[in-house]
mmCIF file of C-alpha atoms and ligand atoms in Angstrom:
data_model
loop_
_atom_site.group_PDB
_atom_site.id
_atom_site.type_symbol
_atom_site.label_atom_id
_atom_site.label_comp_id
_atom_site.label_asym_id
_atom_site.label_seq_id
_atom_site.Cartn_x
_atom_site.Cartn_y
_atom_site.Cartn_z
ATOM 1 C CA MET A 1 39.105 123.071 5.159
ATOM 2 C CA LEU A 2 40.925 124.185 2.047
ATOM 3 C CA ARG A 3 39.785 121.718 -1.096
ATOM 4 C CA PHE A 4 41.870 122.250 -4.289
ATOM 5 C CA ASP A 5 40.271 122.005 -7.639
ATOM 6 C CA GLN A 6 42.852 124.271 -9.359
ATOM 7 C CA ALA A 7 46.425 125.232 -9.430
ATOM 8 C CA PRO A 8 47.012 128.759 -8.604
ATOM 9 C CA GLY A 9 47.576 131.004 -11.858
ATOM 10 C CA SER A 10 49.389 133.786 -12.615
ATOM 11 C CA GLY A 11 48.180 136.903 -14.509
ATOM 12 C CA PRO A 12 48.222 140.764 -14.737
ATOM 13 C CA ALA A 13 49.863 142.167 -11.875
ATOM 14 C CA ARG A 14 46.844 144.000 -9.828
ATOM 15 C CA THR A 15 48.603 145.568 -6.927
ATOM 16 C CA ALA A 16 51.402 147.779 -6.795
ATOM 17 C CA THR A 17 53.062 145.817 -4.472
ATOM 18 C CA LEU A 18 53.321 142.521 -5.728
ATOM 19 C CA ALA A 19 54.499 144.010 -9.573
ATOM 20 C CA SER A 20 55.759 141.235 -11.219
ATOM 21 C CA GLY A 21 54.000 137.714 -12.256
ATOM 22 C CA ASP A 22 56.690 136.158 -10.073
ATOM 23 C CA ALA A 23 56.018 137.831 -7.182
ATOM 24 C CA GLU A 24 52.102 137.782 -7.602
ATOM 25 C CA ALA A 25 52.617 133.970 -8.164
ATOM 26 C CA GLU A 26 54.559 133.271 -5.277
ATOM 27 C CA ALA A 27 52.025 135.384 -3.296
ATOM 28 C CA LEU A 28 49.390 132.968 -4.444
ATOM 29 C CA TRP A 29 51.520 129.921 -3.315
ATOM 30 C CA GLU A 30 51.740 131.603 0.385
ATOM 31 C CA LEU A 31 48.160 132.161 0.705
ATOM 32 C CA ARG A 32 47.050 128.772 -0.178
ATOM 33 C CA THR A 33 50.029 127.307 1.786
ATOM 34 C CA ALA A 34 48.758 130.036 5.030
ATOM 35 C CA LEU A 35 45.255 128.985 4.408
ATOM 36 C CA GLN A 36 45.832 125.402 4.150
ATOM 37 C CA ARG A 37 47.138 125.566 8.003
ATOM 38 C CA THR A 38 45.042 124.486 11.050
ATOM 39 C CA PRO A 39 44.031 127.161 11.866
ATOM 40 C CA PRO A 40 44.015 128.595 8.768
ATOM 41 C CA GLU A 41 46.419 131.751 8.300
ATOM 42 C CA VAL A 42 46.717 135.117 6.152
ATOM 43 C CA PRO A 43 50.333 136.513 6.925
ATOM 44 C CA CYS A 44 50.079 139.873 7.775
ATOM 45 C CA LYS A 45 52.022 141.258 5.454
ATOM 46 C CA TYR A 46 48.488 141.502 3.559
ATOM 47 C CA PHE A 47 47.190 144.109 5.596
ATOM 48 C CA TYR A 48 49.125 146.616 3.822
ATOM 49 C CA ASP A 49 47.095 147.316 0.559
ATOM 50 C CA ASP A 50 46.257 151.055 0.182
ATOM 51 C CA ARG A 51 43.394 151.091 2.762
ATOM 52 C CA GLY A 52 44.911 148.954 5.119
ATOM 53 C CA SER A 53 47.806 151.149 5.116
ATOM 54 C CA GLU A 54 45.910 153.967 5.647
ATOM 55 C CA LEU A 55 43.997 152.500 8.436
ATOM 56 C CA PHE A 56 47.075 151.645 10.056
ATOM 57 C CA GLU A 57 48.303 154.982 10.184
ATOM 58 C CA GLN A 58 44.765 155.771 11.854
ATOM 59 C CA ILE A 59 45.651 153.052 14.673
ATOM 60 C CA THR A 60 48.641 155.054 15.510
ATOM 61 C CA ARG A 61 46.397 157.898 16.415
ATOM 62 C CA LEU A 62 43.885 156.152 18.558
ATOM 63 C CA PRO A 63 43.863 157.200 22.055
ATOM 64 C CA GLU A 64 44.238 153.005 23.099
ATOM 65 C CA TYR A 65 46.996 152.733 20.760
ATOM 66 C CA TYR A 66 49.876 153.370 22.674
ATOM 67 C CA PRO A 67 53.179 151.929 21.056
ATOM 68 C CA THR A 68 53.535 154.379 18.444
ATOM 69 C CA ARG A 69 53.367 157.307 20.897
ATOM 70 C CA THR A 70 55.362 155.828 23.296
ATOM 71 C CA GLU A 71 58.003 154.733 21.163
ATOM 72 C CA ARG A 72 57.827 158.491 19.641
ATOM 73 C CA ALA A 73 58.278 159.910 22.952
ATOM 74 C CA LEU A 74 61.373 157.477 23.872
ATOM 75 C CA LEU A 75 63.038 158.532 20.084
ATOM 76 C CA VAL A 76 62.568 161.897 20.400
ATOM 77 C CA ALA A 77 64.224 162.195 24.133
ATOM 78 C CA GLN A 78 67.204 159.746 22.969
ATOM 79 C CA ALA A 79 67.310 160.656 19.223
ATOM 80 C CA GLY A 80 71.045 162.612 19.895
ATOM 81 C CA ALA A 81 72.386 159.807 22.017
ATOM 82 C CA ILE A 82 71.404 157.069 19.451
ATOM 83 C CA VAL A 83 72.977 159.276 16.431
ATOM 84 C CA GLU A 84 76.200 159.403 18.265
ATOM 85 C CA GLU A 85 76.077 155.814 19.115
ATOM 86 C CA ALA A 86 75.835 155.166 15.506
ATOM 87 C CA GLY A 87 78.918 157.491 14.458
ATOM 88 C CA GLY A 88 77.200 161.088 14.371
ATOM 89 C CA ALA A 89 78.670 163.347 11.773
ATOM 90 C CA ARG A 90 80.082 159.866 9.866
ATOM 91 C CA LEU A 91 76.409 158.541 9.955
ATOM 92 C CA SER A 92 75.753 158.756 6.055
ATOM 93 C CA GLU A 93 72.779 156.589 5.902
ATOM 94 C CA VAL A 94 69.542 155.709 7.633
ATOM 95 C CA VAL A 95 67.557 152.601 6.347
ATOM 96 C CA GLU A 96 64.148 151.489 7.379
ATOM 97 C CA LEU A 97 62.757 148.283 6.998
ATOM 98 C CA GLY A 98 58.767 148.430 6.977
ATOM 99 C CA SER A 99 58.968 152.527 7.346
ATOM 100 C CA GLY A 100 54.987 153.082 7.186
ATOM 101 C CA ALA A 101 54.731 156.819 7.005
ATOM 102 C CA ALA A 102 58.271 156.992 8.722
ATOM 103 C CA SER A 103 56.716 159.761 11.066
ATOM 104 C CA LYS A 104 58.696 158.784 13.815
ATOM 105 C CA THR A 105 62.127 158.662 11.643
ATOM 106 C CA VAL A 106 62.326 162.625 11.302
ATOM 107 C CA ALA A 107 63.295 163.093 15.023
ATOM 108 C CA LEU A 108 66.597 160.718 14.210
ATOM 109 C CA LEU A 109 67.299 162.350 10.967
ATOM 110 C CA GLU A 110 66.724 166.047 12.523
ATOM 111 C CA ALA A 111 69.695 164.728 15.529
ATOM 112 C CA ALA A 112 71.815 163.433 12.383
ATOM 113 C CA LEU A 113 71.803 166.951 10.747
ATOM 114 C CA ARG A 114 72.170 168.774 14.361
ATOM 115 C CA SER A 115 75.677 166.803 14.467
ATOM 116 C CA GLY A 116 76.619 167.917 11.403
ATOM 117 C CA GLY A 117 76.140 164.998 8.940
ATOM 118 C CA ARG A 118 74.173 164.711 5.707
ATOM 119 C CA PRO A 119 72.554 161.691 6.077
ATOM 120 C CA ARG A 120 70.428 160.065 3.516
ATOM 121 C CA TYR A 121 67.299 157.990 3.941
ATOM 122 C CA VAL A 122 66.252 154.523 2.590
ATOM 123 C CA ALA A 123 62.835 153.453 3.483
ATOM 124 C CA VAL A 124 61.877 149.943 2.206
ATOM 125 C CA ASP A 125 58.268 148.909 2.469
ATOM 126 C CA ILE A 126 55.810 146.254 0.894
ATOM 127 C CA SER A 127 53.096 149.078 0.482
ATOM 128 C CA ALA A 128 53.723 151.460 -2.423
ATOM 129 C CA HIS A 129 51.141 154.114 -0.491
ATOM 130 C CA ALA A 130 52.960 153.853 2.996
ATOM 131 C CA LEU A 131 56.486 154.609 0.741
ATOM 132 C CA ALA A 132 54.630 157.329 -0.967
ATOM 133 C CA ARG A 133 53.573 158.918 2.588
ATOM 134 C CA THR A 134 57.072 158.498 3.609
ATOM 135 C CA ARG A 135 58.129 160.842 0.875
ATOM 136 C CA GLU A 136 55.338 163.373 1.390
ATOM 137 C CA LEU A 137 56.282 163.691 4.943
ATOM 138 C CA LEU A 138 60.104 163.901 4.515
ATOM 139 C CA ALA A 139 59.817 166.399 1.790
ATOM 140 C CA LYS A 140 57.449 168.562 4.077
ATOM 141 C CA ALA A 141 59.801 167.728 7.029
ATOM 142 C CA ARG A 142 63.303 167.888 6.090
ATOM 143 C CA PRO A 143 63.428 168.734 2.414
ATOM 144 C CA GLU A 144 67.364 168.586 2.476
ATOM 145 C CA VAL A 145 67.297 165.078 3.355
ATOM 146 C CA PRO A 146 67.390 162.798 -0.031
ATOM 147 C CA VAL A 147 65.209 159.774 0.027
ATOM 148 C CA ASP A 148 65.502 156.282 -1.334
ATOM 149 C CA GLU A 149 62.117 154.341 -1.741
ATOM 150 C CA VAL A 150 62.498 150.208 -2.002
ATOM 151 C CA LEU A 151 59.575 148.593 -2.742
ATOM 152 C CA ALA A 152 60.390 145.262 -1.632
ATOM 153 C CA ASP A 153 59.278 142.221 0.496
ATOM 154 C CA TYR A 154 61.764 142.368 3.443
ATOM 155 C CA THR A 155 61.515 138.292 4.022
ATOM 156 C CA LYS A 156 62.241 137.619 0.510
ATOM 157 C CA ASP A 157 64.689 140.215 -1.190
ATOM 158 C CA LEU A 158 66.377 142.723 0.829
ATOM 159 C CA ARG A 159 69.631 143.809 -0.841
ATOM 160 C CA LEU A 160 70.799 147.391 -0.322
ATOM 161 C CA LEU A 161 73.660 149.418 -2.172
ATOM 162 C CA PRO A 162 76.662 149.922 0.070
ATOM 163 C CA ALA A 163 76.835 152.911 1.897
ATOM 164 C CA LEU A 164 78.197 156.068 0.386
ATOM 165 C CA GLY A 165 81.629 157.104 0.944
ATOM 166 C CA GLY A 166 82.451 154.071 3.575
ATOM 167 C CA GLY A 167 79.994 156.342 6.173
ATOM 168 C CA ARG A 168 78.175 154.373 8.700
ATOM 169 C CA ARG A 169 74.628 153.194 8.341
ATOM 170 C CA LEU A 170 72.159 152.965 10.868
ATOM 171 C CA ALA A 171 69.138 150.307 10.385
ATOM 172 C CA LEU A 172 65.643 151.019 12.041
ATOM 173 C CA PHE A 173 62.958 148.431 12.205
ATOM 174 C CA LEU A 174 60.506 150.135 14.806
ATOM 175 C CA GLY A 175 57.367 150.052 15.805
ATOM 176 C CA GLY A 176 57.167 146.523 17.259
ATOM 177 C CA THR A 177 57.126 145.335 14.072
ATOM 178 C CA ILE A 178 59.280 142.161 15.007
ATOM 179 C CA GLY A 179 56.772 141.028 17.443
ATOM 180 C CA ASN A 180 54.712 140.206 14.496
ATOM 181 C CA ASP A 181 57.137 137.318 14.103
ATOM 182 C CA GLU A 182 57.827 133.907 15.997
ATOM 183 C CA ASP A 183 61.303 133.776 16.942
ATOM 184 C CA PRO A 184 62.574 131.908 14.059
ATOM 185 C CA GLU A 185 61.500 134.335 11.229
ATOM 186 C CA ALA A 186 62.093 137.065 13.600
ATOM 187 C CA ILE A 187 65.961 135.990 14.116
ATOM 188 C CA ARG A 188 66.188 135.254 10.732
ATOM 189 C CA LEU A 189 64.750 138.690 9.641
ATOM 190 C CA LEU A 190 67.239 140.452 11.856
ATOM 191 C CA GLU A 191 69.961 138.387 10.187
ATOM 192 C CA ARG A 192 69.197 139.494 6.907
ATOM 193 C CA ILE A 193 69.484 143.065 8.148
ATOM 194 C CA ARG A 194 72.805 142.336 9.516
ATOM 195 C CA ASN A 195 74.297 140.751 6.550
ATOM 196 C CA GLN A 196 73.514 144.249 4.984
ATOM 197 C CA LEU A 197 75.196 145.916 7.201
ATOM 198 C CA ALA A 198 79.049 146.942 7.841
ATOM 199 C CA PRO A 199 80.720 145.099 11.002
ATOM 200 C CA GLY A 200 80.174 147.881 13.326
ATOM 201 C CA ASP A 201 77.252 149.528 11.921
ATOM 202 C CA LEU A 202 74.094 149.690 14.368
ATOM 203 C CA LEU A 203 70.628 148.538 14.130
ATOM 204 C CA LEU A 204 67.795 150.424 16.322
ATOM 205 C CA LEU A 205 65.057 147.657 17.491
ATOM 206 C CA GLY A 206 61.668 148.693 18.464
ATOM 207 C CA ALA A 207 60.056 146.259 20.693
ATOM 208 C CA ASN A 208 56.986 146.086 22.514
ATOM 209 C CA LEU A 209 57.210 144.929 26.350
ATOM 210 C CA VAL A 210 55.303 143.044 28.433
ATOM 211 C CA THR A 211 52.596 145.050 30.421
ATOM 212 C CA ASP A 212 49.220 145.442 31.829
ATOM 213 C CA PRO A 213 47.168 142.973 29.805
ATOM 214 C CA ALA A 214 43.825 145.284 29.880
ATOM 215 C CA VAL A 215 46.146 148.230 28.350
ATOM 216 C CA ILE A 216 47.481 145.829 25.665
ATOM 217 C CA HIS A 217 43.978 144.252 24.858
ATOM 218 C CA ALA A 218 42.547 147.957 24.398
ATOM 219 C CA ALA A 219 45.144 148.796 22.311
ATOM 220 C CA TYR A 220 43.837 145.887 19.691
ATOM 221 C CA ASN A 221 40.195 146.849 20.587
ATOM 222 C CA ASP A 222 39.366 150.324 20.163
ATOM 223 C CA SER A 223 36.090 151.996 20.744
ATOM 224 C CA ALA A 224 35.724 153.324 17.118
ATOM 225 C CA GLY A 225 36.431 149.838 15.623
ATOM 226 C CA VAL A 226 39.154 151.102 13.502
ATOM 227 C CA THR A 227 41.260 147.983 14.432
ATOM 228 C CA ALA A 228 38.577 145.851 13.595
ATOM 229 C CA GLU A 229 37.900 147.373 9.976
ATOM 230 C CA PHE A 230 41.848 147.128 9.603
ATOM 231 C CA ASN A 231 41.647 143.160 10.491
ATOM 232 C CA ARG A 232 38.887 142.695 8.102
ATOM 233 C CA ASN A 233 40.146 144.668 5.327
ATOM 234 C CA ILE A 234 42.690 141.892 5.284
ATOM 235 C CA LEU A 235 40.124 139.928 3.013
ATOM 236 C CA ARG A 236 39.809 142.735 0.729
ATOM 237 C CA SER A 237 43.405 142.533 0.216
ATOM 238 C CA VAL A 238 43.605 139.229 -0.489
ATOM 239 C CA ASN A 239 40.358 139.426 -3.045
ATOM 240 C CA ALA A 240 42.344 141.968 -5.116
ATOM 241 C CA LEU A 241 45.047 139.730 -5.154
ATOM 242 C CA ALA A 242 43.503 136.543 -5.814
ATOM 243 C CA ARG A 243 40.071 137.233 -7.181
ATOM 244 C CA SER A 244 38.412 135.542 -4.102
ATOM 245 C CA THR A 245 35.069 135.965 -2.429
ATOM 246 C CA PHE A 246 35.523 136.580 1.156
ATOM 247 C CA ASP A 247 33.023 138.819 2.444
ATOM 248 C CA PRO A 248 34.591 140.910 5.374
ATOM 249 C CA ALA A 249 31.195 141.680 6.729
ATOM 250 C CA GLN A 250 30.767 137.952 7.321
ATOM 251 C CA PHE A 251 33.624 137.807 10.089
ATOM 252 C CA GLU A 252 33.648 139.326 13.305
ATOM 253 C CA HIS A 253 37.245 140.460 14.736
ATOM 254 C CA TYR A 254 38.694 138.652 17.776
ATOM 255 C CA ALA A 255 41.497 139.899 19.189
ATOM 256 C CA PRO A 256 42.741 138.359 22.541
ATOM 257 C CA TYR A 257 45.991 138.848 24.640
ATOM 258 C CA VAL A 258 46.896 135.722 25.416
ATOM 259 C CA VAL A 259 48.618 136.161 28.615
ATOM 260 C CA ASP A 260 51.087 133.334 28.530
ATOM 261 C CA ARG A 261 51.878 133.438 25.171
ATOM 262 C CA GLN A 262 52.529 137.245 25.805
ATOM 263 C CA ARG A 263 50.860 137.657 22.491
ATOM 264 C CA ILE A 264 47.914 139.211 20.960
ATOM 265 C CA GLU A 265 46.610 137.253 18.311
ATOM 266 C CA MET A 266 44.088 138.734 15.680
ATOM 267 C CA TRP A 267 41.570 136.254 14.634
ATOM 268 C CA LEU A 268 38.694 136.944 11.925
ATOM 269 C CA VAL A 269 35.647 134.629 13.215
ATOM 270 C CA PRO A 270 33.046 133.368 10.400
ATOM 271 C CA ARG A 271 29.287 134.766 11.752
ATOM 272 C CA LYS A 272 27.874 131.287 10.079
ATOM 273 C CA ASP A 273 29.226 128.404 8.163
ATOM 274 C CA LEU A 274 30.947 129.643 4.856
ATOM 275 C CA VAL A 275 32.217 128.379 1.514
ATOM 276 C CA VAL A 276 34.755 130.928 -0.102
ATOM 277 C CA ASP A 277 35.759 130.647 -3.683
ATOM 278 C CA LEU A 278 39.822 131.391 -3.613
ATOM 279 C CA GLY A 279 39.996 132.680 -7.181
ATOM 280 C CA ARG A 280 43.538 132.082 -8.451
ATOM 281 C CA ILE A 281 44.610 130.591 -5.218
ATOM 282 C CA GLY A 282 42.683 127.540 -6.165
ATOM 283 C CA GLY A 283 40.071 125.521 -4.918
ATOM 284 C CA ARG A 284 37.650 126.538 -1.921
ATOM 285 C CA LEU A 285 37.702 127.862 1.838
ATOM 286 C CA GLU A 286 35.178 125.912 3.521
ATOM 287 C CA LEU A 287 34.656 127.046 7.260
ATOM 288 C CA ARG A 288 32.094 126.276 9.799
ATOM 289 C CA ARG A 289 30.652 129.059 11.795
ATOM 290 C CA TRP A 290 33.733 129.631 14.651
ATOM 291 C CA GLU A 291 36.322 128.253 12.576
ATOM 292 C CA ALA A 292 38.522 131.351 12.543
ATOM 293 C CA ILE A 293 41.150 132.552 10.135
ATOM 294 C CA ARG A 294 44.410 133.992 12.286
ATOM 295 C CA THR A 295 45.535 137.131 10.597
ATOM 296 C CA GLU A 296 48.455 138.423 13.128
ATOM 297 C CA ILE A 297 50.564 137.728 16.287
ATOM 298 C CA SER A 298 51.537 140.882 18.047
ATOM 299 C CA ARG A 299 54.079 139.999 20.776
ATOM 300 C CA ARG A 300 55.325 141.288 24.034
ATOM 301 C CA PHE A 301 58.715 140.669 24.886
ATOM 302 C CA THR A 302 61.181 141.110 28.484
ATOM 303 C CA ARG A 303 64.218 143.093 27.783
ATOM 304 C CA GLU A 304 66.136 139.927 27.765
ATOM 305 C CA GLN A 305 63.832 138.349 25.273
ATOM 306 C CA VAL A 306 64.844 141.162 22.570
ATOM 307 C CA THR A 307 68.674 140.801 23.630
ATOM 308 C CA HIS A 308 68.535 137.080 22.986
ATOM 309 C CA LEU A 309 67.083 137.880 19.551
ATOM 310 C CA LEU A 310 69.872 140.419 18.958
ATOM 311 C CA GLU A 311 72.430 137.932 19.913
ATOM 312 C CA MET A 312 71.252 135.220 17.982
ATOM 313 C CA ALA A 313 71.185 137.536 14.710
ATOM 314 C CA GLY A 314 74.873 138.330 15.142
ATOM 315 C CA PHE A 315 74.422 141.672 16.912
ATOM 316 C CA SER A 316 75.890 142.973 20.060
ATOM 317 C CA PRO A 317 73.728 144.633 22.225
ATOM 318 C CA GLU A 318 74.935 148.298 23.137
ATOM 319 C CA ARG A 319 72.144 149.919 24.728
ATOM 320 C CA TRP A 320 69.016 149.748 26.045
ATOM 321 C CA LEU A 321 66.464 152.720 26.265
ATOM 322 C CA GLU A 322 62.875 152.230 27.792
ATOM 323 C CA SER A 323 60.047 154.277 27.866
ATOM 324 C CA PRO A 324 59.203 155.782 31.629
ATOM 325 C CA ASP A 325 56.150 153.433 32.218
ATOM 326 C CA GLY A 326 57.947 149.975 30.686
ATOM 327 C CA ARG A 327 55.807 149.699 27.992
ATOM 328 C CA PHE A 328 58.223 149.834 25.105
ATOM 329 C CA GLY A 329 61.870 149.447 24.513
ATOM 330 C CA LEU A 330 64.564 150.243 22.132
ATOM 331 C CA ALA A 331 67.523 148.081 21.715
ATOM 332 C CA LEU A 332 70.762 149.397 19.741
ATOM 333 C CA GLY A 333 72.647 146.100 18.401
ATOM 334 C CA ARG A 334 76.136 146.604 16.791
ATOM 335 C CA ALA A 335 76.590 144.417 13.901
ATOM 336 C CA LEU A 336 79.299 141.797 14.641
ATOM 337 C CA ALA A 337 81.222 140.247 11.285
ATOM 338 C CA SER A 338 80.033 137.098 9.577
ATOM 339 C CA LEU A 339 82.223 134.200 10.421
ATOM 340 C CA GLY A 340 82.392 133.735 6.693
ATOM 341 C CA GLY A 341 81.695 130.393 5.342
ATOM 342 C CA LEU A 342 81.104 128.797 8.835
HETATM 343 N N1 SAH B 523 57.343 151.580 11.155
HETATM 344 C C1 SAH B 523 56.350 152.045 10.998
HETATM 345 C C2 SAH B 523 55.058 151.159 10.259
HETATM 346 C C3 SAH B 523 54.923 150.010 11.063
HETATM 347 S S1 SAH B 523 53.368 149.001 10.112
HETATM 348 C C4 SAH B 523 55.747 152.557 12.732
HETATM 349 O O1 SAH B 523 56.591 152.008 13.222
HETATM 350 O O2 SAH B 523 54.893 153.369 12.645
HETATM 351 C C5 SAH B 523 54.103 147.766 9.157
HETATM 352 C C6 SAH B 523 54.771 148.312 8.321
HETATM 353 O O3 SAH B 523 55.832 147.189 7.685
HETATM 354 C C7 SAH B 523 54.097 148.296 7.263
HETATM 355 O O4 SAH B 523 53.667 150.022 6.347
HETATM 356 C C8 SAH B 523 54.167 147.551 5.914
HETATM 357 O O5 SAH B 523 53.746 147.826 4.587
HETATM 358 C C9 SAH B 523 55.509 147.039 6.425
HETATM 359 N N2 SAH B 523 55.717 145.467 6.002
HETATM 360 C C10 SAH B 523 54.854 144.528 6.369
HETATM 361 N N3 SAH B 523 55.031 143.446 6.302
HETATM 362 C C11 SAH B 523 56.988 143.797 5.313
HETATM 363 C C12 SAH B 523 57.549 143.054 4.363
HETATM 364 N N4 SAH B 523 57.100 141.626 4.637
HETATM 365 N N5 SAH B 523 58.252 143.609 3.922
HETATM 366 C C13 SAH B 523 58.372 145.099 3.755
HETATM 367 N N6 SAH B 523 57.435 145.814 4.521
HETATM 368 C C14 SAH B 523 56.707 145.088 5.166
HETATM 369 C C1 AVI B 524 52.712 146.759 12.665
HETATM 370 N N1 AVI B 524 52.822 145.951 13.678
HETATM 371 C C2 AVI B 524 53.396 146.199 14.819
HETATM 372 C C3 AVI B 524 51.692 146.473 14.571
HETATM 373 C C4 AVI B 524 51.314 145.818 16.016
HETATM 374 O O1 AVI B 524 50.885 146.590 17.158
HETATM 375 O O2 AVI B 524 51.538 144.718 15.909
HETATM 376 C C5 AVI B 524 50.236 146.013 13.539
HETATM 377 C C6 AVI B 524 48.917 146.281 14.422
HETATM 378 N N2 AVI B 524 47.655 145.390 14.448
HETATM 379 C C7 AVI B 524 47.229 145.852 14.755
HETATM 380 N N3 AVI B 524 47.010 147.553 15.238
HETATM 381 C C8 AVI B 524 48.499 147.438 14.913
#
């Protein structure tokens, strides 16, 4: 239970990702609202402080975490076809939301260069650390591609400059990150992306597909304990922002695959009754043993469900690409014109 005894305050910026006082005050409100829910939650975007971004990169290399390597293989195999569909040499800009280290994007940029285009790459991420990794990786792999870094929360402000020279723009939302939201938020986010595109531009959407529950379960319960550490680290990230007193060591990582809801749920379960001072969030959080905090959902979809999300957000589904093992899908959707004012 959350007990309030003070309003969340604003103060000097403490993290690179929430640089302004306003953004910080907003984050404190968001955390307060989320912790007040039953069960209490911490929104998953708070995973990605510097350490969280590093841990996520480690996760992508774990033997159990199949999504990254499965999506990468699919992208490498289909990069030429995707770029052709997106305008070939006329493709002037690749914009990636939640780019992370952008380790898979190089294949698409290389295909665009091969087709005679001169694309620029725009990376949008809430994590300054992830953007720095993107810059490093791109500079090493493809120094001729200009890179713009946008440090932003794409659920709030997503305003991109128009594509240069009237060329085509390809938006990327990869990694299965769309599965970290319920349908209404996912559709809102895709709509926000579409509003930044010109009619006819493409979105490439990566989605985890329904597969063997044991395989999915193992991906979030790795034997090296990296995902458990990633999960607990969200509390350090909240402490840094709010000056709260969560002790990550007092929480157990619990991540079941809930078969009938087609989703992993990540929880932090207290090992004993706890009282946490929420610092600048305001008040105290009283948790009984077993009263867990939910930190993430990670959904698995069918092809029809992915197509539905695209359609609801104003895209016409153009192409479906699927990994040979059926575990990951890439959907290409073409932005339809807005019904301006309707
Ligand atoms: N696309 C990459 C990274 C996925 S991890 C891949 O497929 O491997 C999710 C990424 O999205 C992280 O880099 C995280 O910092 C970023 N992210 C999460 N929530 C965000 C938000 N609300 N706004 C902007 N970036 C966000
Ligand atoms: C970023 N997102 C798609 C990852 C996922 O699989 O849902 C985050 C993650 N959580 C635990 N492991 C990886």
